[in-house]
PDB file of C-alpha atoms in Angstrom:
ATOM      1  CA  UNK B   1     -14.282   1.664   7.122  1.00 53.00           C
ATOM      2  CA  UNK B   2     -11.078   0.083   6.278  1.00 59.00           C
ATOM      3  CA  UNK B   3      -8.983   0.793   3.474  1.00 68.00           C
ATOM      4  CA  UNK B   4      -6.745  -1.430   1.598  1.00 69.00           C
ATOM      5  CA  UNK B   5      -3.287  -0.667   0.032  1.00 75.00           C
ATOM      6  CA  UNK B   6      -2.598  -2.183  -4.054  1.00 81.00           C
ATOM      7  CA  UNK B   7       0.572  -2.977  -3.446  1.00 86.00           C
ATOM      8  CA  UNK B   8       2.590  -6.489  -3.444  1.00 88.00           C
ATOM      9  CA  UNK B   9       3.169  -7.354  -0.164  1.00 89.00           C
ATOM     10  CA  UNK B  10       7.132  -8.159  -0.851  1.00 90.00           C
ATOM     11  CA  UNK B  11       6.558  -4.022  -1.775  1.00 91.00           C
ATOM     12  CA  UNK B  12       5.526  -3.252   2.374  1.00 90.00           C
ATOM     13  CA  UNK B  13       8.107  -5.064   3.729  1.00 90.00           C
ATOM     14  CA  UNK B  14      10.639  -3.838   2.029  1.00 92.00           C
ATOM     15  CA  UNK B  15      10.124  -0.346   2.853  1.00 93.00           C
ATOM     16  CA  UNK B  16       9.445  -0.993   6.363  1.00 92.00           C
ATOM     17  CA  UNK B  17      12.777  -2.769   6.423  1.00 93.00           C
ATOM     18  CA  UNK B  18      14.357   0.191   5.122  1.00 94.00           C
ATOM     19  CA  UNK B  19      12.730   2.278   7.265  1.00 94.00           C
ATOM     20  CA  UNK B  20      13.552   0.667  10.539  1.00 94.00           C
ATOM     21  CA  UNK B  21      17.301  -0.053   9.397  1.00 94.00           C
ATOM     22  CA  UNK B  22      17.935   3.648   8.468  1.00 93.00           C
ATOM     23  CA  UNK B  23      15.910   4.897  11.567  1.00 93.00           C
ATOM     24  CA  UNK B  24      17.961   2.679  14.124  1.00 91.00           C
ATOM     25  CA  UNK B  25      20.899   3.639  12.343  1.00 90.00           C
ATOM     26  CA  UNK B  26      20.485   7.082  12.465  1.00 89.00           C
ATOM     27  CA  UNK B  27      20.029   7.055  16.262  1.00 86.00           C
ATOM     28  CA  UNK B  28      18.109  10.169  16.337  1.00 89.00           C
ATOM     29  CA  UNK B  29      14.684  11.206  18.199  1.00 88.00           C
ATOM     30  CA  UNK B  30      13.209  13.252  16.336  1.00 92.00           C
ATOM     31  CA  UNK B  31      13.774  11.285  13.139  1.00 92.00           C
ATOM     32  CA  UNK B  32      12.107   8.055  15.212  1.00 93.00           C
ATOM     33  CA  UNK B  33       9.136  10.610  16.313  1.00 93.00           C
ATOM     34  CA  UNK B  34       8.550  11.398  12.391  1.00 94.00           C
ATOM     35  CA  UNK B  35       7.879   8.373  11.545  1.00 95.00           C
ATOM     36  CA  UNK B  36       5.855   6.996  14.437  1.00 94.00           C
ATOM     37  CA  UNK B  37       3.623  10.359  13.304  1.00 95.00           C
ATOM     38  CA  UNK B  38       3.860   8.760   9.775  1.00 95.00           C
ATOM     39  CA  UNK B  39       2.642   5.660  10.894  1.00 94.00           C
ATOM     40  CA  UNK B  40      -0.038   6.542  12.537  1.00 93.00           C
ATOM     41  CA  UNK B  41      -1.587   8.946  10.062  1.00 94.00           C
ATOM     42  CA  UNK B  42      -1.114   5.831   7.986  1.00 93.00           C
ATOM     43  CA  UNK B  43      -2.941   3.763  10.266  1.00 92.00           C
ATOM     44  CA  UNK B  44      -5.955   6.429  10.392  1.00 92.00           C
ATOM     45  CA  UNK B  45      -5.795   6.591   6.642  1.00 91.00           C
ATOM     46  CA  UNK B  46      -6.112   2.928   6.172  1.00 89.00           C
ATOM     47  CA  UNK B  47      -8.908   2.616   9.312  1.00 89.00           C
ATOM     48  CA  UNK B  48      -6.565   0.906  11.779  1.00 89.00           C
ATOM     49  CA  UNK B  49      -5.587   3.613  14.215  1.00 90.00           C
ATOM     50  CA  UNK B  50      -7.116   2.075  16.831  1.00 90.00           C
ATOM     51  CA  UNK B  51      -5.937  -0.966  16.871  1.00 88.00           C
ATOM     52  CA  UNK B  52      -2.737  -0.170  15.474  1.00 90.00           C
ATOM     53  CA  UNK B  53      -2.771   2.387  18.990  1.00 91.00           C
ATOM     54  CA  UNK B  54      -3.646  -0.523  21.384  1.00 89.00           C
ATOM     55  CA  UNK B  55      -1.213  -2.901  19.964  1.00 87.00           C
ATOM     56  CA  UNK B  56       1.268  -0.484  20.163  1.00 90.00           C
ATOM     57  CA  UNK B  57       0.480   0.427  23.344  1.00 90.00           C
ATOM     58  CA  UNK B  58       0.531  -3.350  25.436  1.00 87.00           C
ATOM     59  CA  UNK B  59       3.990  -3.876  23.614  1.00 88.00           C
ATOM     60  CA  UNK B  60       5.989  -0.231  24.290  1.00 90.00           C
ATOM     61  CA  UNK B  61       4.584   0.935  27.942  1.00 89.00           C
ATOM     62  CA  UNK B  62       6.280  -2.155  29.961  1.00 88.00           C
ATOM     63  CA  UNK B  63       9.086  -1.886  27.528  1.00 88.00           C
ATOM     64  CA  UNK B  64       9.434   1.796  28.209  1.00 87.00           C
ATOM     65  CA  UNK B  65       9.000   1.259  32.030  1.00 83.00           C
ATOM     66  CA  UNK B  66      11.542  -1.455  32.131  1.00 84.00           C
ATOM     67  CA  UNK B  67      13.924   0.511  30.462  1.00 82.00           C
ATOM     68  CA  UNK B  68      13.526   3.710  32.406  1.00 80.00           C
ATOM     69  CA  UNK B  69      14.217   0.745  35.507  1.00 77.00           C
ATOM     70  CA  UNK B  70      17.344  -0.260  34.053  1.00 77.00           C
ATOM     71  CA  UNK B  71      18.731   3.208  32.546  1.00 71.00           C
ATOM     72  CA  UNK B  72      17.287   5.649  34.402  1.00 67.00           C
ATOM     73  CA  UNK B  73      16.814   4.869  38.253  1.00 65.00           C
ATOM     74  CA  UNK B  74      19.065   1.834  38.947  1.00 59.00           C
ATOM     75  CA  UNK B  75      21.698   2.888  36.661  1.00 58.00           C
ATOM     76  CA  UNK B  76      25.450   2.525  37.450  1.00 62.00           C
ATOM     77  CA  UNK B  77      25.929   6.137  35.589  1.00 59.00           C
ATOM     78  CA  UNK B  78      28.416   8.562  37.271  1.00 63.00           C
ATOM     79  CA  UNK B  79      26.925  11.235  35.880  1.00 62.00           C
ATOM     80  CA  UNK B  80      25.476  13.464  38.509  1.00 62.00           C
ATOM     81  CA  UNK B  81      22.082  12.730  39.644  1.00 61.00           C
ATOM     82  CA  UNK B  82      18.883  14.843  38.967  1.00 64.00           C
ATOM     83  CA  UNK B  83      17.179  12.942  41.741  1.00 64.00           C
ATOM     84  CA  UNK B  84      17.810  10.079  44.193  1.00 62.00           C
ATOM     85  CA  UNK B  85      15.815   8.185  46.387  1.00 61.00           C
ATOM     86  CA  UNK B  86      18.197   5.914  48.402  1.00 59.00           C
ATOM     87  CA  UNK B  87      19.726   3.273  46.130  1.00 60.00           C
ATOM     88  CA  UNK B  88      17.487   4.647  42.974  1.00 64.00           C
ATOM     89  CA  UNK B  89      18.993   7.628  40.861  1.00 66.00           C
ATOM     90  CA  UNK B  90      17.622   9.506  38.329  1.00 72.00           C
ATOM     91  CA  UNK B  91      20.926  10.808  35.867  1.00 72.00           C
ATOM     92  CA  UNK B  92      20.632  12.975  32.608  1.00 72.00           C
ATOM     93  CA  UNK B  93      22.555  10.160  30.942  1.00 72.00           C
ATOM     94  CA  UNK B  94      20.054   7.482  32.006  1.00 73.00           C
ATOM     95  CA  UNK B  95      17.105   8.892  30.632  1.00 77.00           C
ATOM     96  CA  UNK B  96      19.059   9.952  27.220  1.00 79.00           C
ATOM     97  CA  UNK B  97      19.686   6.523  26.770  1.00 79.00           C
ATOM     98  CA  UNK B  98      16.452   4.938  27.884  1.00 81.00           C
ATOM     99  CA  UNK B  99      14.564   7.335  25.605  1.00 85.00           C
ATOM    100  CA  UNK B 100      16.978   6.745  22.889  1.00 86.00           C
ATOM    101  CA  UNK B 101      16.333   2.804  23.029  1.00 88.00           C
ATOM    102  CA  UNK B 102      12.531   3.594  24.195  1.00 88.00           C
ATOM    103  CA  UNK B 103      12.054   5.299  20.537  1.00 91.00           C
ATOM    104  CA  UNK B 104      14.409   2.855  18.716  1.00 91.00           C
ATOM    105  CA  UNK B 105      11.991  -0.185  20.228  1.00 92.00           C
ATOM    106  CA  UNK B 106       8.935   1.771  19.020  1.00 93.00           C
ATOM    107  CA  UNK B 107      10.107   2.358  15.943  1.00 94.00           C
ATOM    108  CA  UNK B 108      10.609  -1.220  15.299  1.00 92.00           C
ATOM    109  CA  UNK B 109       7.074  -2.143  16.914  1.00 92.00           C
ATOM    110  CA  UNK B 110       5.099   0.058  15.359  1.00 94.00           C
ATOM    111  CA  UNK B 111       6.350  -0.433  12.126  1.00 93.00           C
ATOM    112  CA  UNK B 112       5.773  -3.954  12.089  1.00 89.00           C
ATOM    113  CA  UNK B 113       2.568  -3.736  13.478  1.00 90.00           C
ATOM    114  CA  UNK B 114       1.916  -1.629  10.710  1.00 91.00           C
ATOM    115  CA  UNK B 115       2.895  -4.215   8.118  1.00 88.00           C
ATOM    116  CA  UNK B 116       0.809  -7.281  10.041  1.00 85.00           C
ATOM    117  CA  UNK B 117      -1.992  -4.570   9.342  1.00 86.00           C
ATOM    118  CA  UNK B 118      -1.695  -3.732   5.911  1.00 88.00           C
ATOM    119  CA  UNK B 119      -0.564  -6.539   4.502  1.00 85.00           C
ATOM    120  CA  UNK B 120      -3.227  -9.221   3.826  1.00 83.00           C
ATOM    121  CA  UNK B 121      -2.251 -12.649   5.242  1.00 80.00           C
ATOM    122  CA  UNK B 122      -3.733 -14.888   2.425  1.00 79.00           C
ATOM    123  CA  UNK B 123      -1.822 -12.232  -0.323  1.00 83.00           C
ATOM    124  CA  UNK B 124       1.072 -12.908   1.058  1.00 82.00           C
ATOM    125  CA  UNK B 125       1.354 -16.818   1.340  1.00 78.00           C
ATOM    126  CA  UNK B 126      -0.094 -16.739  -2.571  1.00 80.00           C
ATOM    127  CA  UNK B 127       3.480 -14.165  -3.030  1.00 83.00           C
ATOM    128  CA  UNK B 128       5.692 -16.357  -1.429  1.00 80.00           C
ATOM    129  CA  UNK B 129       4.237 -19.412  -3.136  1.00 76.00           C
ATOM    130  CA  UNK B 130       4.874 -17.430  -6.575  1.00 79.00           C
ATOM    131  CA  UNK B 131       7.900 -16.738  -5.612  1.00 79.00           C
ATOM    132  CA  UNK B 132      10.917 -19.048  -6.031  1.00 79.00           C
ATOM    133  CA  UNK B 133      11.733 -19.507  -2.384  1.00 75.00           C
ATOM    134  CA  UNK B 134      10.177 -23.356  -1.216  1.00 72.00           C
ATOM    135  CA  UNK B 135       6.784 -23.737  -1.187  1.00 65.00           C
ATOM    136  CA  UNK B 136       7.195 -25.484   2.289  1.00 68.00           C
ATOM    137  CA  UNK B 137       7.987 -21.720   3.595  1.00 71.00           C
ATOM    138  CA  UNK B 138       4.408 -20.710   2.001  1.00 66.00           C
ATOM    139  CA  UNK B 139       3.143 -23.592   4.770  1.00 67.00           C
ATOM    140  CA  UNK B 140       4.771 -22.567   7.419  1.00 70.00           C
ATOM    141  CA  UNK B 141       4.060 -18.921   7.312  1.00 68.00           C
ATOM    142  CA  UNK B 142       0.428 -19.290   7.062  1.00 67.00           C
ATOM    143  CA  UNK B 143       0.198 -21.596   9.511  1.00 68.00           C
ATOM    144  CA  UNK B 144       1.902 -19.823  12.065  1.00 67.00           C
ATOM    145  CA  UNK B 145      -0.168 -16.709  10.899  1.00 66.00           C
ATOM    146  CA  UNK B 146      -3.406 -18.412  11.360  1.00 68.00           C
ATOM    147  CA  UNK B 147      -2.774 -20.436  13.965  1.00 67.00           C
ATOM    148  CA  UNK B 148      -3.381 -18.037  16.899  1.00 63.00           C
ATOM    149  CA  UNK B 149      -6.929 -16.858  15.576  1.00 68.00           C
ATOM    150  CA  UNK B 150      -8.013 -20.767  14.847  1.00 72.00           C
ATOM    151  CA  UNK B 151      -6.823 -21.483  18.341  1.00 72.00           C
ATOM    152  CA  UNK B 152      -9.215 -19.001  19.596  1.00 72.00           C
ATOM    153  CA  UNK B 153     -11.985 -19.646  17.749  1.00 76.00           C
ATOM    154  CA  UNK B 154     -11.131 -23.246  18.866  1.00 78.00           C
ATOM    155  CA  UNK B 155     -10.977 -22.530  22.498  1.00 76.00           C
ATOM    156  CA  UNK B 156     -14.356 -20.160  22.292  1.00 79.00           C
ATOM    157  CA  UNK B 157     -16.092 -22.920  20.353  1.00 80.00           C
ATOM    158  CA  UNK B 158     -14.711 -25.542  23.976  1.00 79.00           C
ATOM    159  CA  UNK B 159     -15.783 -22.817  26.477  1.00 77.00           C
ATOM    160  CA  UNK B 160     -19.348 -22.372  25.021  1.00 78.00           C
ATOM    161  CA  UNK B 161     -19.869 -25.884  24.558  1.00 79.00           C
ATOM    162  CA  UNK B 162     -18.838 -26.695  28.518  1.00 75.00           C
ATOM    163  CA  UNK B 163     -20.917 -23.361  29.067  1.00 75.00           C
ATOM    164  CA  UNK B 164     -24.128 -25.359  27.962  1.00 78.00           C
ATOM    165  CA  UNK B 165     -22.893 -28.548  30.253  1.00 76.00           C
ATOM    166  CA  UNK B 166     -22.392 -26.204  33.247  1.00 73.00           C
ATOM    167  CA  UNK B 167     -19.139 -26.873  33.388  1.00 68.00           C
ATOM    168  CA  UNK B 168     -16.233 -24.276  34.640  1.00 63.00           C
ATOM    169  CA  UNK B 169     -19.182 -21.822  35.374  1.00 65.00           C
ATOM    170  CA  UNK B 170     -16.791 -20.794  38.957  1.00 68.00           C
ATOM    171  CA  UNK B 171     -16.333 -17.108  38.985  1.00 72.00           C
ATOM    172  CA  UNK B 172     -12.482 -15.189  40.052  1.00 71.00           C
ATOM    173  CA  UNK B 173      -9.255 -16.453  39.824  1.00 75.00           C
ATOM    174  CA  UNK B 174      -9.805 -20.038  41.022  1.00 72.00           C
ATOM    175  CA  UNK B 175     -12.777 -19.935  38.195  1.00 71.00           C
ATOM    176  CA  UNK B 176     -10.294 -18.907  35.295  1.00 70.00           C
ATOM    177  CA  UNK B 177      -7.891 -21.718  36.604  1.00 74.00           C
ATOM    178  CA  UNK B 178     -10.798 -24.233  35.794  1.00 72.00           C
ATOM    179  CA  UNK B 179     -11.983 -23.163  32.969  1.00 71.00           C
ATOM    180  CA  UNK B 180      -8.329 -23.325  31.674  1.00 74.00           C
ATOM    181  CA  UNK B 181      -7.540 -26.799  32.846  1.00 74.00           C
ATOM    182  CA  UNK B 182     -10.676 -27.935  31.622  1.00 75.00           C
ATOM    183  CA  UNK B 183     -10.187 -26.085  27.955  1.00 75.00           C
ATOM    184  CA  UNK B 184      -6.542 -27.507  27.527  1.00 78.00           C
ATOM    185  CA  UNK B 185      -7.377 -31.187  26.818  1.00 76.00           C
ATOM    186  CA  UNK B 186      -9.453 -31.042  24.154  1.00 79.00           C
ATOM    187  CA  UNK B 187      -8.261 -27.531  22.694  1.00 76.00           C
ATOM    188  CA  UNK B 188      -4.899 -29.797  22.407  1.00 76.00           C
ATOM    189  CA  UNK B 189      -6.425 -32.864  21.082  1.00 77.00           C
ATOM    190  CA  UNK B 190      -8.589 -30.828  18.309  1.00 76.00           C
ATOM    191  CA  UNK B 191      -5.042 -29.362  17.462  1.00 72.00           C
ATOM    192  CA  UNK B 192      -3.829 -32.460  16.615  1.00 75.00           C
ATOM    193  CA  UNK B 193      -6.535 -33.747  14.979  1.00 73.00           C
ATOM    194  CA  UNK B 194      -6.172 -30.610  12.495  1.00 72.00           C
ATOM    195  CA  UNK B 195      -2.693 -31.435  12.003  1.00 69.00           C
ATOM    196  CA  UNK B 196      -3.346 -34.725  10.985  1.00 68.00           C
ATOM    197  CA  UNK B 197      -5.990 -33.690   8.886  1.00 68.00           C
ATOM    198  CA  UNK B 198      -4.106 -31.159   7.105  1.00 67.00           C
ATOM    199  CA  UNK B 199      -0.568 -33.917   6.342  1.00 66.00           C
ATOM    200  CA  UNK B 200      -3.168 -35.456   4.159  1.00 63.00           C
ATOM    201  CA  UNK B 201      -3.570 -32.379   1.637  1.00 62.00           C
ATOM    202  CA  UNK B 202      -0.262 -31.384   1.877  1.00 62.00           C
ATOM    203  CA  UNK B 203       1.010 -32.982  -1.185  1.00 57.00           C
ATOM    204  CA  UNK B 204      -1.377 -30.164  -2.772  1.00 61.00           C
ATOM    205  CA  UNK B 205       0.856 -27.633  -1.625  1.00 56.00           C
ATOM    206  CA  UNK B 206       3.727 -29.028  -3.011  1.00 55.00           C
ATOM    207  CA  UNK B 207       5.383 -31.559  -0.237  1.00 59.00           C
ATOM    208  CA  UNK B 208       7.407 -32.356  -2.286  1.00 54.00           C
ATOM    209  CA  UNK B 209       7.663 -29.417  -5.220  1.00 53.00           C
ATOM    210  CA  UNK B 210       7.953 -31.575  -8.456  1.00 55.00           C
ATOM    211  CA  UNK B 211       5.638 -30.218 -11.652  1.00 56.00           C
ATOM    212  CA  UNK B 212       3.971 -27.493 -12.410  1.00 59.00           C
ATOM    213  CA  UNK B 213       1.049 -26.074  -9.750  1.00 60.00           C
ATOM    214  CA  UNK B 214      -2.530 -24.600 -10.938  1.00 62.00           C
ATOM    215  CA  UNK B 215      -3.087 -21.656  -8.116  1.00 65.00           C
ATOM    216  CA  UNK B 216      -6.080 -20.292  -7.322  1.00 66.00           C
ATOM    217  CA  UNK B 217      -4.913 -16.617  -5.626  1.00 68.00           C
ATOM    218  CA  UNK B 218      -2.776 -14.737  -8.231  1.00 76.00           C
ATOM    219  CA  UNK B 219      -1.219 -11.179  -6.776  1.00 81.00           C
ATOM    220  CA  UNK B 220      -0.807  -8.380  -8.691  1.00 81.00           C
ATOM    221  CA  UNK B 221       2.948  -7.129  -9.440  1.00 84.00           C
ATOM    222  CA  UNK B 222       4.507  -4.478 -11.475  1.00 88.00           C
ATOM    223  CA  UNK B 223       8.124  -3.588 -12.825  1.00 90.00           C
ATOM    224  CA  UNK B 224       7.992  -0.262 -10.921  1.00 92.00           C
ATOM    225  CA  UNK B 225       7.103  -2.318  -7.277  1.00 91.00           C
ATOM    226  CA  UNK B 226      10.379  -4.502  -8.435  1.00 90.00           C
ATOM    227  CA  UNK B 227      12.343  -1.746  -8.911  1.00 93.00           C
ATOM    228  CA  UNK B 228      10.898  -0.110  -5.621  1.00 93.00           C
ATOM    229  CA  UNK B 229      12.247  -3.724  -3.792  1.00 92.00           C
ATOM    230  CA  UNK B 230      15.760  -3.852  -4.881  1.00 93.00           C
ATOM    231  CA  UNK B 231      15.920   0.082  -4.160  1.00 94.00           C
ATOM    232  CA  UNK B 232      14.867  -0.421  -0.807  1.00 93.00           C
ATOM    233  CA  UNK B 233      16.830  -3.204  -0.077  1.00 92.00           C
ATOM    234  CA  UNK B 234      20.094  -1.663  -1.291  1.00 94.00           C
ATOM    235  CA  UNK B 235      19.039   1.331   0.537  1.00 92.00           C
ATOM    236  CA  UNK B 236      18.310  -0.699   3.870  1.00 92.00           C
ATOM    237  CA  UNK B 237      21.987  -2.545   3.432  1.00 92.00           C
ATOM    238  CA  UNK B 238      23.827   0.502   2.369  1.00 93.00           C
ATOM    239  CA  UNK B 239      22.330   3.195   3.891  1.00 91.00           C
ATOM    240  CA  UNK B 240      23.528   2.528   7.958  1.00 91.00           C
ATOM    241  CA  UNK B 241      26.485   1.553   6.297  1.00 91.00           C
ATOM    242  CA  UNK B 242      26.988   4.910   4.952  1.00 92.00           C
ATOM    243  CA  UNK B 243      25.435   6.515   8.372  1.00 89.00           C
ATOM    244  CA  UNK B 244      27.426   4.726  10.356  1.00 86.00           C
ATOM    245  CA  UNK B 245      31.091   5.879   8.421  1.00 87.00           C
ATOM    246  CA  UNK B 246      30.121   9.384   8.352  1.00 86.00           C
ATOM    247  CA  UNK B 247      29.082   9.528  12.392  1.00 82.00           C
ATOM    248  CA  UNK B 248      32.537   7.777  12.689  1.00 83.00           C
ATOM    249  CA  UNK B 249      34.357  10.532  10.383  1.00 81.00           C
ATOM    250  CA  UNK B 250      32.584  13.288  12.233  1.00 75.00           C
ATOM    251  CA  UNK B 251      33.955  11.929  16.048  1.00 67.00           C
ATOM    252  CA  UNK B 252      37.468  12.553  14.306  1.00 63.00           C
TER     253      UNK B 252
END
């Protein structure tokens, strides 16, 4: 069972962008360990460890295995090696750094996967249309939110439709190639016919903004969460500012 957060949406982001600025800036492992743990006890709290996991999981492993490729075995390091297998050597140095960046990248990843998690979509276009910023940004967002689910509803909608027809029914690679050319046409025409479809309501949204708007989703805010914001921000500006001059004052 899935559990929801009450918080303002601005309220997530913000601390996740403090967290990943401080983190990165920091630089250390066991700091970038702490809160992956965090996250995912989060994530099992709020009935999304499993998905949170996968996600995770298809992003980081070829990004961990590319950079143990670039830092760790094909390295120019002059360290001495560990190992060596012809023109591949393992150093010290290399896998420092590759582990360093690995944990960095993972960091950022599973943070943000987090927030894509915990924040609800529709809560978040009705904050940014409350908010000053242009309600054209409110548009774009959710559209490029909800565009990859419609698409595949979409294209599940063409495939079981040609299904019926017996059409693309081939199976292995040269089947998939089919059923993909056969998919694209009118998975690209419906596309456009939603576009056009949605320029006509757009003046609803406020294409232009001129008056005052009646809205339908309200989201909850408080003083406190405001406060919380600007804290965070400062603290995500400031803060590997401050990190930053005291690692340089302590290499003196």
């Amino acid at each position: 069972m899935s559990r929801t957060i009450n918080l303002h949406p601005f309220t997530i982001l913000a601390l996740a962008v403090a967290v990943v600025t401080l983190t990165t800036a920091a630089s250390q492992w066991w700091l970038s360990c702490a809160v992956i743990v965090l996250c995912l006890l989060i994530a099992g709290w709020a009935g999304h460890l499993k998905k949170l996991a996968v996600l995770s999981g298809a992003i980081l492993l070829p990004t961990f295995v590319s950079l143990l490729l670039i830092h760790g075995l094909i390295s120019r390091d002059p360290s001495p090696a560990m190992a060596q297998w012809g023109p591949l050597r393992v150093t010290a140095h290399g896998l420092e750094v590759a582990l360093s960046l690995g944990l960095r990248t993972a960091v950022l990843v599973v943070v943000g996967l987090l927030c894509g998690l915990l924040v609800d979509k529709h809560q978040l276009v009705a904050a940014i249309d409350l908010s000053p910023v242009p309600p054209q940004l409110g548009y774009l967002l959710a559209a490029t939110l909800f565009l990859a689910p419609q698409m595949g509803h979409k294209q599940r909608q063409i495939g079981e439709a040609q299904a019926l027809r017996r059409v693309g029914t081939r199976k292995g690679i040269t089947g998939w190639f089919q059923r993909a050319r056969l998919r694209a046409v009118p998975l690209v025409l419906a596309s456009m016919q939603d576009a056009q479809d949605r320029a006509v309501h757009l003046s609803a949204r406020g294409f232009p903004a001129a008056g005052v708007r009646t809205r339908l989703r309200t989201v909850p805010d408080s003083s406190v969460q405001r406060g919380f914001r600007w804290t965070a921000l400062a603290i995500a500006v400031l803060g590997p500012v401050l990190i930053l001059a005291l690692k340089r004052m302590g290499s003196h």
